[in-house]
Amino acid sequence: MEAKDQKKHRKKNSGPKPDKKKKRHLQDLQLGDEEDTQKRNPKAFAVQSAVRMARSFHRTQDLKTKKHHVPVVDRTPLEPPPIVVVVMGPPKVGKSTLIRCLIRNFTRQKLTEIRGPVTIVSGKKRRLTIIECGCDINMMIDLAKVADLVLMLIDASFGFEMETFEFLNICQVHGFPKIMGVLTHLDSFKYNKQLKKTKKRLKHRFWTEVYPGAKLFYLSGMVHGEYQNQEIHNLGRFITVMKFRPLTWQTSHPYILADRMEDLTKPEDIRMNIKCDRKLSLYGYLRGAHLKNKSHIHMPGVGDFAVSDISFLPDPCALPEQQKKRCLNEKEKLVYAPLSGVGGVLYDKDAVYVDLGGSHGFQGSDETRPTHELVQSLISTHSTIDAKIASSRVTLFSDSKPLGSEDIDNQWLRIPKEEKQMDLKTGRVRRKAIFGGDEDVSGVGDIEDDEEISEGDRLKNSSSDETEEEEDAEMTGKVYMVDKVVKWPRLEEMEENIERDVLAFADSDDDFERSSEDEGEVEEADESSEEEGSSAEGEKAILEPKSIEKGSKPGLLQSNGLIDSMNLEKTMKKVTLAVSDSGHYRTEEAFASEESSSLSTEKKDTENEEVIRKKFPKLSQVVSGQKLWSENSTDETSDIDLLKEEEDYKEENIYSIETSGALKWKEDLSRKAAEAFLRQQQATPNLQKLIYGTVTEDDEEEEEGDTREELGGLFRVTQPTRECKHKAEALDCSKFQLEVPHDWDLEEVMNSIRDCFVTGKWEEDKDAAKILAEDEELYGDFEDLETGDVHKGKSGLDTQIDDVEKELKEEIEPSAEESVKKKHLDKKRKLKELFDAEYDEGENTYFDDLKGEMQKQTQLNRAEFEDQDDEARVQYEGFRPGMYVRIEIENVPCEFVLNFDPHYPIILGGLGNSEGSLGYVQMRLKKHRWYKKILKSRDPIIFSVGWRRFQTIPLYYIEDHNGRQRLLKYTPQHMHCGATFWGPITPQGTGVLAIQFVSGITPDFRIAATGIVLDLDKSIKIVKKLKLTGFPYKIFKNTSFIKGMFNSALEVAKFEGAVVRTVSGIRGQIKKALRAPEGAFRASFEDKLLMSDIVFMRTWYPVSIPAFYNPVTSLLKPVGEKDTWSGMRTTGQLRLTHHIRLKPNKDSLYKLIVRQKKHFNSLYIPKALQKALPFKSKPKTQAKAGKTPRDRLRPAVVREPHERKILALLDALSTVHGHKLKKAKEQQHLHNKEHFILKQKEQEEKLKRQKDLRKKLFRIQGQKERRNQKSSLKGPEEQMK
Amino acid sequence: MATQTHSLSYAGCNFLRQRLVLSTLSGRPVKIRKIRARDDNPGLRDFEASFIRLLDKITNGSRIEINQTGTTLYYQPGLLYGGSVEHDCSVLRSIGYYLESLLCLAPFMKNPLRIVLRGVTNDQVDPSVDVLRATALPLLKQFGIDGESLELKIVRRGMPPGGGGEVFFSCPVRKFLRPIQLTDPGKIKRIRGMAYSVRVSPQMANRIVDSARSILNKFIPDIYIYTDHVKGINSGKSPGFGLSLVAETTNSTFLSAELASNPQGQGAAVLPEDLGRNCAKLLLEEIYRAWLEESPQSVSRTLVVLSFALDPCWEGEAVSLTRRIQGRLPGTVISPLCV
């Protein structure tokens, strides 16, 4: 019996092994493989039904084409940016735990507190940026726009929550990223069955929202406060292998999910006005499309900004370089989350910051503020420049010891110049934290030492920095983020280097001071060059290789200032060009690499740089900027002496104190730098020059010419050169004007262009004869069928001989061998192409062609810049996605910095060309079916379109059959309608999301409507119906005089010929104005009017849309209140808050309807008619029943007392009897009921018995049958045996 | 609003068209100052005013502010709207002046542009309508803007100074543009031309053709020069004649040259033979410059290319293209672009 119960082994019927077996079997039978079955048994494969075949064919084709997507040119970069994984869910669902577990899974690191995005390397080719999304709708909207993958956490013990559905809807509107559900809290289920059921229910609901078959992950339970390792591992695997379909908006716009933010505002400015607009630098991976410098971006929650500068940095979380191994080693498992204080080393353009586990604190800035009264008082008085200088300097030193201005002056004299620069750099906002340590080492005298400190020093510096910072942290008792600390002058350092800090104020000083200083420097350089022109050779050698090594054009900066002094006028143009050309990046690089040669000159140069930068707020406006510059420079040269006097920095003193040695190397440097600069100029193609050509130069010259001739410092003689005028006001003509025509009668001139024609000579590879010959070689013999010529290739013998010869040749010259090889390869390739063309062409569909074309384009795009280095590349194509970039933005509201909350995502969304401008946007909108109210026209509402979230006032309309857009007061309940609002122009086809309020918590569904942008316009066509009514005051036959519709004859004149109608439906036309009552007119109708008629005219009145656009600035709200942004309130809300009740029109109020009874007159039938009527219909005139006469009335019965007694008795008896009967009946009923129940029971028992019986019977029957079957199965086996 | 993009500012009236066109395409407002500020006759000229009016007609929501003297122009571009438009061009410049810009803008309209331009069709300053039709339209076709509705029809010819010509231009709108590769010019395979004579003897055109052929025949045999003699109502208000030549290469790029007779009452009379010969030589010169000097070719074409490069939906491809052409661009053209 046991043997019976065991499962039998089932043979595999499919898979590779059975296939092999089958094949072998068939071969044994000599039947060949499966294809031959068709030959063997053609009938089985014959067409049975043409219709069915057609259908099946259609079906397969349909399925095939369904899979097709419109092919797009693949623009994804080779090294893609990290994938944005948004972990979303209602509160307390386990988001942070999941993130922590995922990070631990990938990097083996535990993060204690996670703030902002965390970037990790998850595999050889993939990085992830994980960010948590709370249930603030602002955050949800922003993150849905940048997400590549959404992990949607669902509390299984609770079920779906509104946030989940809201987020799904947001995602649907803003492109649908990949969504993966994760069920948590599964351990709260006690019964397995219940768990299973819940899982299934949730899964199916999830599928209806996302798509059937969407992945839903189950995290079964927690172990020690974390999810189970295996499950997290599996989830991680899913994430790492996931594929993504590009989303339109994301691929067509550059965007950055910033993972780091720095405030670059000058501390001085902040001190002066804490509410001043800030300058920020934001860091993050660039995603989506290419981002160009100076383009416009939108920061959701903050506003629109122009990128003032952008540069790329080395990847802080780079993918592993070699990919030979299967998995990453521990070193390559990087994690980068600066906002959470993770990432160890931070790279800036010019510095490296090492984090020591300190956390982030922007409030710390207040701590460094001076507390001493003297200092305070110094700060408060900023009347003169001197005072300002003093105060600003003193502010840098805090609680230690107050310094008087005399001290400072004394120190000033002792300060070596080089060190000023150092301090300047430390004083500069966040620029150079490195230089803290070696300042003591490099004194005034040992310049040589100073120079030899090269890049290696940087490490040392940074390490010393570290220690300093540590101490700092200890001292202040506050925890600073590293970069922040760097930004703010450190107390300790202050104490150490009081003297060195003296010049730090220069950075925070205003423009004028700096420029004057700058001029002084120019002068200084001049002097030094005069003194010692030749002694520089020695140092040259030291500096030169360094500058070359760095590759970051260190000379550029120096030259900037120094060339001024040497040949100012000539090179001025070049300098400015260089500045604008290389952008800030290069100059900043120079900063970084030149710390060894940190000289006063350089410092000046950097200042110079800044001056230039200030003067050119936009590099794009170089033309105008150059003018400024040139003016400035010419001023410098002409008024040097004047300036010298103006100098109140006592710089002359410094010069005298400084040794000649210092000047010597400085001098040398200048020339060196100049040379390096010139070299640079020659080496790199100057984009600026290429682009702006000669025009800008001319402009400049013109300006110079202008400034040179100055009379008495007041008037200028404008003598624009003729040529310049020509250029600026040239004829706007696209034809090229020929200066020196050639003499085309000369033979040589003619010959020079002969090859440009098809009749001329061709290049080697294109010459028809050559190609023909090659072809011949390839194919050998062929016969021209038309002419009958037989072409013969080389005979076998010949080729053999050739081969021998070739071999010989190859031995002689190896280069020839290569060429032969190449030729051979070419030949092969050609043959392959021919073959491909022959065999593949037939099956190629249009789709394949299209795809191929796109692929070709992709390759072309990739190949275009492949061989260039990034610096040049970004200038052509912009910064490509995948780069880690640093973006500088100016004029950011201070609230953004003051109320910075790293938990909220900072997104920089690039804007397209026209997306910055405002206009009317039309869209198709539908109220969300889960939103409880309908939306009202002219009620402010918050839209999320493109990157933006903003409040605006929409008008809803519906389109009539004739294309008229008719205003609606409210959106339809369940229908699409149009909506138009005034706001930022966004391309057609962009999804739109509407929310009534972003603040407050409501249990209801928050998404009010969804839609799509249909049309953009700068004008609108929405109209509303307007009925003008009038009353006839004089009626002729068909003509009437109407009054009350218009106010003047002029108005009537405008409406002449318009159609009018009465309420009763008589149509008519306006004819002409009448004189008598103002505004009356004559109108003709199709019938005679009544005086009681009302005449009306239907008109359409265009409505205007209020130009109200209010970006939702939720990120500017204080921390913890970021979800409380409220904009303009609706009238309803206002009424509610101010308790204003709407006074309704009395006429429109509902009243109780009182209907009066209607009285009809009696029907009167004329006598003649009565006569004619049949009897049935004749009115019957019956006499009224009279009073019954007295005698007919029955007399009343008066009983005797005896009789009365009898009657009473009878009454009583009958009552008793009745009661008896009733009782008996009740009893009978009860009895019946019991009997019925008994009967029912009996019946049931009987049925049951019968059922059992039947069951038994069937079982026996079945057993019998089975036995029979078994025996029949066994039969043959037994026979076999 | 805070997001309002700040305007770019320029001085001088040079490249007015380019600046306005590129501003329209990029959506950034421009301010142009000092327009002939030091001239005896300061401010915008009639033809420039007419051009601005034309821009206003084809856009929706543009804001144009000109100061009283006409020396300062502020232009805030609206949406390119298109549709059916009629415009009377100034006779100071030929229709080519307007058409060049329209060629850049037309593919990016909201509705297909159908425009009737009236004025001077051929003059000595601007590229004539014939040349634009022969060179710019094929270029547009290469970008994928083709079909029946891409049309440039010369309804009437009008010579300066009277004008009276009429041109009909219509351009379809395409959702996607095809990337092109203009790296190899190829070799010239044929030369076509159009010799026209307006209100003069029909023999003039034939004389031009003969003289031009006498020079060009030395290089290539495939030459055909059409003659177009217009008379009656189609011939505008002034007499004149001229020749435009177009050389087509194997890679279907085009080189053109043209000459027109002096306007009536201005300058000496021109012999048709001289005109033909000179025009042929101009073409050779153009070829020489294109191949041997690698210097700017027809500017209108590069401008078209540039305008395409500016188109947002086209970014990736355009990158490579602009780089390729940049070497050959006259600095004048690109300067307004690099904003």
PDB file of N, CA and C in Angstrom, chain A residues 773-817:
ATOM      1  N   ALA A 773      37.582  49.531 -59.372  1.00  0.00           N
ATOM      2  CA  ALA A 773      38.692  48.586 -59.393  1.00  0.00           C
ATOM      3  C   ALA A 773      38.671  47.715 -58.138  1.00  0.00           C
ATOM      4  N   GLU A 774      38.386  48.353 -57.056  1.00  0.00           N
ATOM      5  CA  GLU A 774      38.342  47.619 -55.797  1.00  0.00           C
ATOM      6  C   GLU A 774      37.263  46.554 -55.833  1.00  0.00           C
ATOM      7  N   ASP A 775      36.141  46.982 -56.347  1.00  0.00           N
ATOM      8  CA  ASP A 775      35.022  46.046 -56.442  1.00  0.00           C
ATOM      9  C   ASP A 775      35.412  44.840 -57.267  1.00  0.00           C
ATOM     10  N   GLU A 776      36.121  45.141 -58.306  1.00  0.00           N
ATOM     11  CA  GLU A 776      36.539  44.067 -59.189  1.00  0.00           C
ATOM     12  C   GLU A 776      37.393  43.072 -58.434  1.00  0.00           C
ATOM     13  N   GLU A 777      38.277  43.644 -57.663  1.00  0.00           N
ATOM     14  CA  GLU A 777      39.141  42.793 -56.856  1.00  0.00           C
ATOM     15  C   GLU A 777      38.323  41.906 -55.940  1.00  0.00           C
ATOM     16  N   LEU A 778      37.293  42.500 -55.428  1.00  0.00           N
ATOM     17  CA  LEU A 778      36.470  41.786 -54.445  1.00  0.00           C
ATOM     18  C   LEU A 778      35.744  40.615 -55.070  1.00  0.00           C
ATOM     19  N   TYR A 779      35.095  40.940 -56.171  1.00  0.00           N
ATOM     20  CA  TYR A 779      34.164  39.930 -56.682  1.00  0.00           C
ATOM     21  C   TYR A 779      34.738  39.101 -57.816  1.00  0.00           C
ATOM     22  N   GLY A 780      35.845  39.538 -58.308  1.00  0.00           N
ATOM     23  CA  GLY A 780      36.447  38.741 -59.363  1.00  0.00           C
ATOM     24  C   GLY A 780      35.637  38.781 -60.633  1.00  0.00           C
ATOM     25  N   ASP A 781      35.383  37.651 -61.183  1.00  0.00           N
ATOM     26  CA  ASP A 781      34.730  37.584 -62.495  1.00  0.00           C
ATOM     27  C   ASP A 781      33.281  37.992 -62.404  1.00  0.00           C
ATOM     28  N   PHE A 782      32.884  38.713 -63.380  1.00  0.00           N
ATOM     29  CA  PHE A 782      31.443  38.888 -63.547  1.00  0.00           C
ATOM     30  C   PHE A 782      31.163  39.198 -64.990  1.00  0.00           C
ATOM     31  N   GLU A 783      29.941  38.939 -65.312  1.00  0.00           N
ATOM     32  CA  GLU A 783      29.581  39.141 -66.705  1.00  0.00           C
ATOM     33  C   GLU A 783      28.544  40.218 -66.798  1.00  0.00           C
ATOM     34  N   ASP A 784      28.822  41.177 -67.587  1.00  0.00           N
ATOM     35  CA  ASP A 784      27.837  42.232 -67.777  1.00  0.00           C
ATOM     36  C   ASP A 784      26.786  41.693 -68.731  1.00  0.00           C
ATOM     37  N   LEU A 785      25.610  41.495 -68.208  1.00  0.00           N
ATOM     38  CA  LEU A 785      24.594  40.813 -68.999  1.00  0.00           C
ATOM     39  C   LEU A 785      24.092  41.669 -70.155  1.00  0.00           C
ATOM     40  N   GLU A 786      24.105  42.960 -69.967  1.00  0.00           N
ATOM     41  CA  GLU A 786      23.582  43.821 -71.037  1.00  0.00           C
ATOM     42  C   GLU A 786      24.502  43.818 -72.238  1.00  0.00           C
ATOM     43  N   THR A 787      25.768  44.033 -71.951  1.00  0.00           N
ATOM     44  CA  THR A 787      26.690  44.146 -73.086  1.00  0.00           C
ATOM     45  C   THR A 787      27.273  42.807 -73.472  1.00  0.00           C
ATOM     46  N   GLY A 788      27.186  41.884 -72.541  1.00  0.00           N
ATOM     47  CA  GLY A 788      27.748  40.581 -72.842  1.00  0.00           C
ATOM     48  C   GLY A 788      29.238  40.506 -72.605  1.00  0.00           C
ATOM     49  N   ASP A 789      29.807  41.574 -72.038  1.00  0.00           N
ATOM     50  CA  ASP A 789      31.239  41.530 -71.749  1.00  0.00           C
ATOM     51  C   ASP A 789      31.503  40.593 -70.596  1.00  0.00           C
ATOM     52  N   VAL A 790      32.578  39.927 -70.691  1.00  0.00           N
ATOM     53  CA  VAL A 790      32.969  39.082 -69.571  1.00  0.00           C
ATOM     54  C   VAL A 790      34.204  39.692 -68.913  1.00  0.00           C
ATOM     55  N   HIS A 791      34.058  40.049 -67.654  1.00  0.00           N
ATOM     56  CA  HIS A 791      35.210  40.590 -66.937  1.00  0.00           C
ATOM     57  C   HIS A 791      35.832  39.484 -66.154  1.00  0.00           C
ATOM     58  N   LYS A 792      37.100  39.424 -66.211  1.00  0.00           N
ATOM     59  CA  LYS A 792      37.767  38.348 -65.477  1.00  0.00           C
ATOM     60  C   LYS A 792      38.623  38.920 -64.377  1.00  0.00           C
ATOM     61  N   GLY A 793      38.497  38.277 -63.236  1.00  0.00           N
ATOM     62  CA  GLY A 793      39.393  38.657 -62.149  1.00  0.00           C
ATOM     63  C   GLY A 793      40.746  38.028 -62.396  1.00  0.00           C
ATOM     64  N   LYS A 794      41.574  38.205 -61.431  1.00  0.00           N
ATOM     65  CA  LYS A 794      42.898  37.628 -61.588  1.00  0.00           C
ATOM     66  C   LYS A 794      42.806  36.115 -61.521  1.00  0.00           C
ATOM     67  N   SER A 795      43.569  35.441 -62.341  1.00  0.00           N
ATOM     68  CA  SER A 795      43.524  33.981 -62.332  1.00  0.00           C
ATOM     69  C   SER A 795      44.170  33.476 -61.045  1.00  0.00           C
ATOM     70  N   GLY A 796      43.875  32.235 -60.757  1.00  0.00           N
ATOM     71  CA  GLY A 796      44.399  31.643 -59.527  1.00  0.00           C
ATOM     72  C   GLY A 796      45.900  31.731 -59.440  1.00  0.00           C
ATOM     73  N   LEU A 797      46.528  31.449 -60.569  1.00  0.00           N
ATOM     74  CA  LEU A 797      47.989  31.461 -60.579  1.00  0.00           C
ATOM     75  C   LEU A 797      48.513  32.851 -60.238  1.00  0.00           C
ATOM     76  N   ASP A 798      47.848  33.818 -60.906  1.00  0.00           N
ATOM     77  CA  ASP A 798      48.272  35.207 -60.665  1.00  0.00           C
ATOM     78  C   ASP A 798      48.168  35.563 -59.192  1.00  0.00           C
ATOM     79  N   THR A 799      47.025  35.183 -58.668  1.00  0.00           N
ATOM     80  CA  THR A 799      46.824  35.561 -57.265  1.00  0.00           C
ATOM     81  C   THR A 799      47.866  34.892 -56.385  1.00  0.00           C
ATOM     82  N   GLN A 800      48.177  33.653 -56.770  1.00  0.00           N
ATOM     83  CA  GLN A 800      49.194  32.976 -55.973  1.00  0.00           C
ATOM     84  C   GLN A 800      50.510  33.729 -56.018  1.00  0.00           C
ATOM     85  N   ILE A 801      50.822  34.088 -57.241  1.00  0.00           N
ATOM     86  CA  ILE A 801      52.077  34.829 -57.381  1.00  0.00           C
ATOM     87  C   ILE A 801      52.013  36.114 -56.571  1.00  0.00           C
ATOM     88  N   ASP A 802      50.848  36.730 -56.700  1.00  0.00           N
ATOM     89  CA  ASP A 802      50.658  37.983 -55.951  1.00  0.00           C
ATOM     90  C   ASP A 802      50.883  37.758 -54.474  1.00  0.00           C
ATOM     91  N   ASP A 803      50.270  36.675 -54.023  1.00  0.00           N
ATOM     92  CA  ASP A 803      50.393  36.388 -52.591  1.00  0.00           C
ATOM     93  C   ASP A 803      51.849  36.245 -52.185  1.00  0.00           C
ATOM     94  N   VAL A 804      52.575  35.513 -53.025  1.00  0.00           N
ATOM     95  CA  VAL A 804      53.993  35.309 -52.727  1.00  0.00           C
ATOM     96  C   VAL A 804      54.703  36.651 -52.668  1.00  0.00           C
ATOM     97  N   GLU A 805      54.356  37.444 -53.675  1.00  0.00           N
ATOM     98  CA  GLU A 805      54.982  38.771 -53.714  1.00  0.00           C
ATOM     99  C   GLU A 805      54.662  39.566 -52.468  1.00  0.00           C
ATOM    100  N   LYS A 806      53.383  39.477 -52.120  1.00  0.00           N
ATOM    101  CA  LYS A 806      52.939  40.225 -50.955  1.00  0.00           C
ATOM    102  C   LYS A 806      53.718  39.808 -49.731  1.00  0.00           C
ATOM    103  N   GLU A 807      53.811  38.499 -49.603  1.00  0.00           N
ATOM    104  CA  GLU A 807      54.538  38.007 -48.433  1.00  0.00           C
ATOM    105  C   GLU A 807      55.950  38.554 -48.408  1.00  0.00           C
ATOM    106  N   LEU A 808      56.536  38.533 -49.581  1.00  0.00           N
ATOM    107  CA  LEU A 808      57.903  39.042 -49.676  1.00  0.00           C
ATOM    108  C   LEU A 808      57.939  40.493 -49.211  1.00  0.00           C
ATOM    109  N   LYS A 809      56.997  41.215 -49.760  1.00  0.00           N
ATOM    110  CA  LYS A 809      56.948  42.633 -49.413  1.00  0.00           C
ATOM    111  C   LYS A 809      56.780  42.834 -47.912  1.00  0.00           C
ATOM    112  N   GLU A 810      55.901  42.000 -47.381  1.00  0.00           N
ATOM    113  CA  GLU A 810      55.635  42.118 -45.954  1.00  0.00           C
ATOM    114  C   GLU A 810      56.904  41.934 -45.147  1.00  0.00           C
ATOM    115  N   GLU A 811      57.674  40.970 -45.603  1.00  0.00           N
ATOM    116  CA  GLU A 811      58.921  40.758 -44.893  1.00  0.00           C
ATOM    117  C   GLU A 811      59.801  41.992 -44.964  1.00  0.00           C
ATOM    118  N   ILE A 812      59.740  42.604 -46.120  1.00  0.00           N
ATOM    119  CA  ILE A 812      60.597  43.770 -46.282  1.00  0.00           C
ATOM    120  C   ILE A 812      60.127  44.927 -45.410  1.00  0.00           C
ATOM    121  N   GLU A 813      58.871  45.261 -45.527  1.00  0.00           N
ATOM    122  CA  GLU A 813      58.398  46.426 -44.759  1.00  0.00           C
ATOM    123  C   GLU A 813      57.139  46.075 -43.949  1.00  0.00           C
ATOM    124  N   PRO A 814      57.312  46.124 -42.666  1.00  0.00           N
ATOM    125  CA  PRO A 814      56.192  45.771 -41.789  1.00  0.00           C
ATOM    126  C   PRO A 814      55.028  46.753 -41.881  1.00  0.00           C
ATOM    127  N   SER A 815      55.331  47.978 -42.256  1.00  0.00           N
ATOM    128  CA  SER A 815      54.251  48.962 -42.352  1.00  0.00           C
ATOM    129  C   SER A 815      53.300  48.591 -43.476  1.00  0.00           C
ATOM    130  N   ALA A 816      53.879  48.090 -44.519  1.00  0.00           N
ATOM    131  CA  ALA A 816      53.057  47.669 -45.641  1.00  0.00           C
ATOM    132  C   ALA A 816      52.142  46.517 -45.212  1.00  0.00           C
ATOM    133  N   GLU A 817      52.687  45.712 -44.361  1.00  0.00           N
ATOM    134  CA  GLU A 817      51.898  44.573 -43.885  1.00  0.00           C
ATOM    135  C   GLU A 817      50.633  45.045 -43.187  1.00  0.00           C
TER     136      GLU A 817
END
